[in-house]
Amino acid sequence: LSRVRAVFFDLDNTLIDTAGASRRGMLEVIKLLQSKYHYKEEAEIICDKVQVKLSKECFHPYNICITDLRTSHWEEAIQETKGGAANRKLAEECYFLWKSTRLQHMTLAEDVKAMLTELRKEVRLLLLTNGDRQTQREKIEACACQSYFDAVVVGGEQREEKPAPSIFYYCCNLLGVQPGDCVMVGDTLETDIQGGLNAGLKATVWINKNGIVPLKSSPVPHYIVSSVLELPALLQSIDRKVSMST
């Protein structure tokens, strides 16, 4: 048995509060629609519809321009709510306001930076995020997290994404470690945890901020924490188990 040599971190809602940043973006769009265009309750309905469209776009292949795709979400939502002719101009205005506000609020908290800096003295760190290449690279730049990691891997740039084992093996090769040396940390059971299990990593750690009760059919993580900041103590206890069993 070996000690933990590398930790793979998910990005969205693990290291940065993507959901919160996205909500801030929606609030700005609601203000715009209400003040400039005099949409009353329709403003919130439009944003709710876009949120649903965003949540459904998850696993399609990224051969489509994300700007066009997401502008279309806004265009469709506006038309479904207001009727009449499609309004691409307004859709673009909404999309770019949502996106720029969202990126402004994507930051690595100081305590998270400090944790990553300390951890990296002991183990290799890798950022492993699913998603469209452009979208994820913009987030990585916005939160300036690249310098905290030995490597950054974006699913949209690879042949397969989490939970496919291949992307985890690719990460192992990048760092020169074995799957059994690595821990995957993330907030999504179906991708982060299932992927870590598929690839035979040493351990999977589920960040369950909101105390969700998973479905019976969900993959079962080795460990559950409510914050990524609990990770250093958890890694120490994993390593203690190793030294006791040897």
Coordinates of C-alpha atoms in Angstrom, one line a residue, residues 26-44 90 93-94 97:
M26 CA -29.1 35.9 -13.6
L27 CA -29.9 38.7 -11.1
E28 CA -28.1 41.2 -13.3
V29 CA -30.1 40.1 -16.4
I30 CA -33.3 40.3 -14.5
K31 CA -32.4 43.9 -13.5
L32 CA -31.6 44.7 -17.2
L33 CA -34.8 43.2 -18.5
Q34 CA -36.9 45.0 -15.9
S35 CA -35.3 48.4 -16.1
K36 CA -34.4 48.8 -19.7
Y37 CA -37.0 46.6 -21.4
H38 CA -39.8 46.9 -18.9
Y39 CA -40.3 43.1 -18.6
K40 CA -42.0 42.6 -15.3
E41 CA -42.5 39.0 -14.1
E42 CA -41.4 37.7 -17.5
A43 CA -37.7 38.6 -16.6
E44 CA -37.6 35.8 -14.0
L90 CA -31.5 41.0 -27.0
E93 CA -27.1 41.3 -24.6
C94 CA -28.5 39.0 -22.0
L97 CA -24.2 40.2 -19.3

